[in-house]
PDB file of C-alpha atoms in Angstrom:
ATOM      1  CA  MET A   1      46.305 120.868   0.623  1.00 40.00           C
ATOM      2  CA  THR A   2      43.672 118.796   2.478  1.00 40.00           C
ATOM      3  CA  GLN A   3      40.675 117.244   0.770  1.00 43.00           C
ATOM      4  CA  GLN A   4      37.224 117.999   2.722  1.00 45.00           C
ATOM      5  CA  HIS A   5      34.427 115.365   2.086  1.00 42.00           C
ATOM      6  CA  SER A   6      30.960 115.911   3.150  1.00 45.00           C
ATOM      7  CA  ALA A   7      29.540 113.227   5.515  1.00 48.00           C
ATOM      8  CA  MET A   8      26.719 112.651   2.986  1.00 50.00           C
ATOM      9  CA  VAL A   9      29.021 111.735   0.155  1.00 49.00           C
ATOM     10  CA  PRO A  10      30.521 108.408   0.195  1.00 49.00           C
ATOM     11  CA  LEU A  11      34.058 108.030  -0.595  1.00 53.00           C
ATOM     12  CA  ILE A  12      33.687 106.103  -3.911  1.00 60.00           C
ATOM     13  CA  ALA A  13      36.081 106.450  -6.831  1.00 63.00           C
ATOM     14  CA  SER A  14      34.538 108.126  -9.742  1.00 77.00           C
ATOM     15  CA  GLU A  15      34.386 104.965 -11.986  1.00 76.00           C
ATOM     16  CA  ALA A  16      32.711 102.881  -9.243  1.00 80.00           C
ATOM     17  CA  GLU A  17      30.345 105.840  -8.430  1.00 82.00           C
ATOM     18  CA  GLU A  18      29.384 105.953 -12.048  1.00 85.00           C
ATOM     19  CA  ARG A  19      28.763 102.160 -12.425  1.00 89.00           C
ATOM     20  CA  TYR A  20      27.424 101.228  -8.963  1.00 94.00           C
ATOM     21  CA  GLY A  21      26.835 104.402  -6.748  1.00 93.00           C
ATOM     22  CA  HIS A  22      23.134 104.469  -7.114  1.00 94.00           C
ATOM     23  CA  TYR A  23      22.740 100.819  -6.218  1.00 96.00           C
ATOM     24  CA  ILE A  24      25.126 101.086  -3.255  1.00 96.00           C
ATOM     25  CA  ARG A  25      23.482 104.057  -1.791  1.00 96.00           C
ATOM     26  CA  GLU A  26      20.047 102.094  -2.324  1.00 97.00           C
ATOM     27  CA  ALA A  27      21.558  99.093  -0.436  1.00 98.00           C
ATOM     28  CA  LEU A  28      22.752 101.552   2.244  1.00 97.00           C
ATOM     29  CA  THR A  29      19.142 102.518   2.960  1.00 97.00           C
ATOM     30  CA  THR A  30      17.547  99.006   2.589  1.00 98.00           C
ATOM     31  CA  GLU A  31      17.647  96.677   5.667  1.00 98.00           C
ATOM     32  CA  GLY A  32      19.504  93.767   4.828  1.00 98.00           C
ATOM     33  CA  GLY A  33      21.231  95.263   1.719  1.00 98.00           C
ATOM     34  CA  HIS A  34      24.665  93.924   1.218  1.00 98.00           C
ATOM     35  CA  LEU A  35      27.323  92.782  -1.399  1.00 98.00           C
ATOM     36  CA  ALA A  36      28.195  88.887  -1.588  1.00 98.00           C
ATOM     37  CA  ILE A  37      31.274  87.875  -3.491  1.00 98.00           C
ATOM     38  CA  GLY A  38      31.816  84.202  -4.540  1.00 97.00           C
ATOM     39  CA  ARG A  39      33.516  82.238  -7.179  1.00 94.00           C
ATOM     40  CA  GLY A  40      30.963  83.178  -9.860  1.00 94.00           C
ATOM     41  CA  GLY A  41      31.222  86.913  -9.235  1.00 97.00           C
ATOM     42  CA  PHE A  42      29.291  89.541  -7.101  1.00 98.00           C
ATOM     43  CA  THR A  43      25.526  90.147  -6.237  1.00 98.00           C
ATOM     44  CA  LEU A  44      24.692  93.531  -4.609  1.00 98.00           C
ATOM     45  CA  TYR A  45      21.336  93.252  -2.988  1.00 98.00           C
ATOM     46  CA  PHE A  46      19.791  96.652  -2.839  1.00 98.00           C
ATOM     47  CA  ALA A  47      15.981  96.203  -2.501  1.00 97.00           C
ATOM     48  CA  ARG A  48      13.502  93.424  -1.939  1.00 97.00           C
ATOM     49  CA  GLY A  49      13.745  91.298  -5.358  1.00 96.00           C
ATOM     50  CA  GLY A  50      16.354  93.914  -6.466  1.00 97.00           C
ATOM     51  CA  TYR A  51      19.889  92.769  -7.110  1.00 97.00           C
ATOM     52  CA  LEU A  52      22.863  93.643  -9.501  1.00 97.00           C
ATOM     53  CA  SER A  53      25.302  90.833 -10.447  1.00 97.00           C
ATOM     54  CA  GLY A  54      28.548  90.905 -12.384  1.00 96.00           C
ATOM     55  CA  HIS A  55      32.266  90.071 -12.228  1.00 96.00           C
ATOM     56  CA  ASP A  56      33.839  93.367 -11.459  1.00 93.00           C
ATOM     57  CA  CYS A  57      34.381  92.090  -8.012  1.00 96.00           C
ATOM     58  CA  GLU A  58      37.373  94.117  -6.686  1.00 95.00           C
ATOM     59  CA  THR A  59      36.026  97.473  -7.913  1.00 94.00           C
ATOM     60  CA  ILE A  60      32.574  97.133  -6.513  1.00 96.00           C
ATOM     61  CA  LYS A  61      34.137  95.447  -3.202  1.00 96.00           C
ATOM     62  CA  THR A  62      36.409  98.290  -2.608  1.00 94.00           C
ATOM     63  CA  ALA A  63      33.623 100.878  -3.377  1.00 95.00           C
ATOM     64  CA  CYS A  64      31.067  99.046  -0.934  1.00 96.00           C
ATOM     65  CA  ILE A  65      33.588  98.650   1.800  1.00 96.00           C
ATOM     66  CA  ALA A  66      34.665 102.364   1.600  1.00 94.00           C
ATOM     67  CA  ALA A  67      30.757 103.503   1.561  1.00 95.00           C
ATOM     68  CA  GLY A  68      30.195 101.093   4.891  1.00 97.00           C
ATOM     69  CA  LEU A  69      28.050  98.496   3.130  1.00 98.00           C
ATOM     70  CA  PRO A  70      28.352  95.113   4.881  1.00 98.00           C
ATOM     71  CA  VAL A  71      30.291  92.699   2.441  1.00 98.00           C
ATOM     72  CA  ILE A  72      30.488  88.936   2.603  1.00 98.00           C
ATOM     73  CA  ASP A  73      33.349  87.385   0.487  1.00 98.00           C
ATOM     74  CA  SER A  74      33.254  83.558   0.535  1.00 98.00           C
ATOM     75  CA  CYS A  75      35.820  83.118  -2.262  1.00 97.00           C
ATOM     76  CA  ALA A  76      38.478  81.514  -0.036  1.00 96.00           C
ATOM     77  CA  LEU A  77      36.086  78.961   1.264  1.00 97.00           C
ATOM     78  CA  PRO A  78      36.043  75.252   0.059  1.00 97.00           C
ATOM     79  CA  PHE A  79      33.413  74.963  -2.567  1.00 95.00           C
ATOM     80  CA  GLU A  80      31.402  72.418  -0.633  1.00 97.00           C
ATOM     81  CA  VAL A  81      31.218  74.560   2.544  1.00 97.00           C
ATOM     82  CA  VAL A  82      29.736  77.407   0.404  1.00 96.00           C
ATOM     83  CA  CYS A  83      27.150  75.134  -1.164  1.00 95.00           C
ATOM     84  CA  ASP A  84      26.129  73.843   2.287  1.00 96.00           C
ATOM     85  CA  LEU A  85      25.788  77.466   3.445  1.00 96.00           C
ATOM     86  CA  ALA A  86      23.931  78.457   0.200  1.00 93.00           C
ATOM     87  CA  VAL A  87      21.675  75.465  -0.075  1.00 94.00           C
ATOM     88  CA  ARG A  88      20.844  74.482   3.524  1.00 95.00           C
ATOM     89  CA  GLY A  89      21.151  77.804   5.200  1.00 95.00           C
ATOM     90  CA  PRO A  90      18.543  80.657   5.170  1.00 97.00           C
ATOM     91  CA  MET A  91      18.254  83.475   2.700  1.00 97.00           C
ATOM     92  CA  VAL A  92      18.896  87.093   3.825  1.00 98.00           C
ATOM     93  CA  ALA A  93      15.879  89.233   4.341  1.00 98.00           C
ATOM     94  CA  VAL A  94      16.470  92.089   2.019  1.00 98.00           C
ATOM     95  CA  GLY A  95      13.850  94.846   2.365  1.00 98.00           C
ATOM     96  CA  GLU A  96      11.280  92.400   4.302  1.00 97.00           C
ATOM     97  CA  PRO A  97      10.811  91.157   7.622  1.00 97.00           C
ATOM     98  CA  ALA A  98      12.820  88.071   8.684  1.00 98.00           C
ATOM     99  CA  SER A  99      11.035  84.640   9.197  1.00 97.00           C
ATOM    100  CA  PRO A 100      10.848  83.554  12.659  1.00 97.00           C
ATOM    101  CA  PRO A 101      13.494  81.139  13.713  1.00 95.00           C
ATOM    102  CA  PRO A 102      14.705  78.561  13.530  1.00 94.00           C
ATOM    103  CA  TRP A 103      15.849  79.390  10.096  1.00 95.00           C
ATOM    104  CA  ASP A 104      16.302  76.757   7.183  1.00 94.00           C
ATOM    105  CA  ALA A 105      16.697  76.643   3.541  1.00 94.00           C
ATOM    106  CA  PHE A 106      13.255  78.106   2.755  1.00 94.00           C
ATOM    107  CA  SER A 107      13.297  80.997   5.333  1.00 97.00           C
ATOM    108  CA  TYR A 108      14.659  84.541   5.569  1.00 98.00           C
ATOM    109  CA  ALA A 109      17.036  85.378   8.214  1.00 98.00           C
ATOM    110  CA  PRO A 110      18.466  88.854   9.298  1.00 97.00           C
ATOM    111  CA  LEU A 111      21.612  89.587   7.503  1.00 98.00           C
ATOM    112  CA  ALA A 112      23.893  89.669  10.504  1.00 97.00           C
ATOM    113  CA  ASP A 113      22.923  86.011  11.340  1.00 97.00           C
ATOM    114  CA  VAL A 114      23.584  84.812   7.834  1.00 97.00           C
ATOM    115  CA  ALA A 115      26.888  86.684   7.889  1.00 98.00           C
ATOM    116  CA  ASP A 116      27.854  85.013  11.057  1.00 97.00           C
ATOM    117  CA  ALA A 117      27.399  81.654   9.644  1.00 97.00           C
ATOM    118  CA  TYR A 118      29.638  82.503   6.625  1.00 98.00           C
ATOM    119  CA  ARG A 119      32.115  84.179   9.076  1.00 97.00           C
ATOM    120  CA  ALA A 120      32.109  81.013  11.350  1.00 97.00           C
ATOM    121  CA  ASP A 121      33.163  78.914   8.220  1.00 97.00           C
ATOM    122  CA  GLY A 122      36.055  81.388   7.219  1.00 97.00           C
ATOM    123  CA  ALA A 123      34.503  83.938   5.015  1.00 98.00           C
ATOM    124  CA  GLU A 124      35.598  87.603   5.018  1.00 98.00           C
ATOM    125  CA  VAL A 125      32.902  89.938   6.492  1.00 98.00           C
ATOM    126  CA  TRP A 126      33.264  93.704   6.484  1.00 98.00           C
ATOM    127  CA  ASN A 127      31.211  96.390   7.814  1.00 98.00           C
ATOM    128  CA  LEU A 128      29.115  94.140  10.133  1.00 97.00           C
ATOM    129  CA  ALA A 129      29.807  93.273  13.668  1.00 94.00           C
ATOM    130  CA  PRO A 130      29.265  89.624  15.067  1.00 93.00           C
ATOM    131  CA  CYS A 131      25.904  89.040  16.431  1.00 88.00           C
ATOM    132  CA  PRO A 132      25.926  88.981  20.220  1.00 84.00           C
ATOM    133  CA  ALA A 133      25.757  85.632  21.870  1.00 72.00           C
ATOM    134  CA  PRO A 134      22.568  84.660  23.279  1.00 65.00           C
ATOM    135  CA  ALA A 135      22.506  85.222  27.029  1.00 55.00           C
ATOM    136  CA  ALA A 136      22.808  81.856  29.125  1.00 53.00           C
ATOM    137  CA  ARG A 137      19.716  80.495  30.593  1.00 51.00           C
ATOM    138  CA  THR A 138      19.603  80.361  34.337  1.00 53.00           C
ATOM    139  CA  GLU A 139      17.030  78.235  36.165  1.00 52.00           C
TER     140      GLU A 139
END
């Protein structure tokens, strides 16, 4: 027998649905909503100023990937690389407009641009395509 799933219902295991389903659905509807995983656990950004942190990384990671939410996992990166990205790089604009470029430590950038910086340094990124390369200028 084949199971049929509604396109409106994410494929999230019941345990994860009970714990995180509401937050994941909120993140999916928020510009910049995503899951960040690092050595200290996870942070799920679901609204401007709204986030959920914890240590059940594999459960929430699996649920977010299955639901189509962008996930950035920096666990495998050297500590100093993560520190540099987090301290010197911009924050993700979650539920608010991005700051105008160039971005620095006190600005907000689009999720895709921040994810590209992590991806370039070796982080795993799911459900988010790389930003297109800027067009070459011709004079």
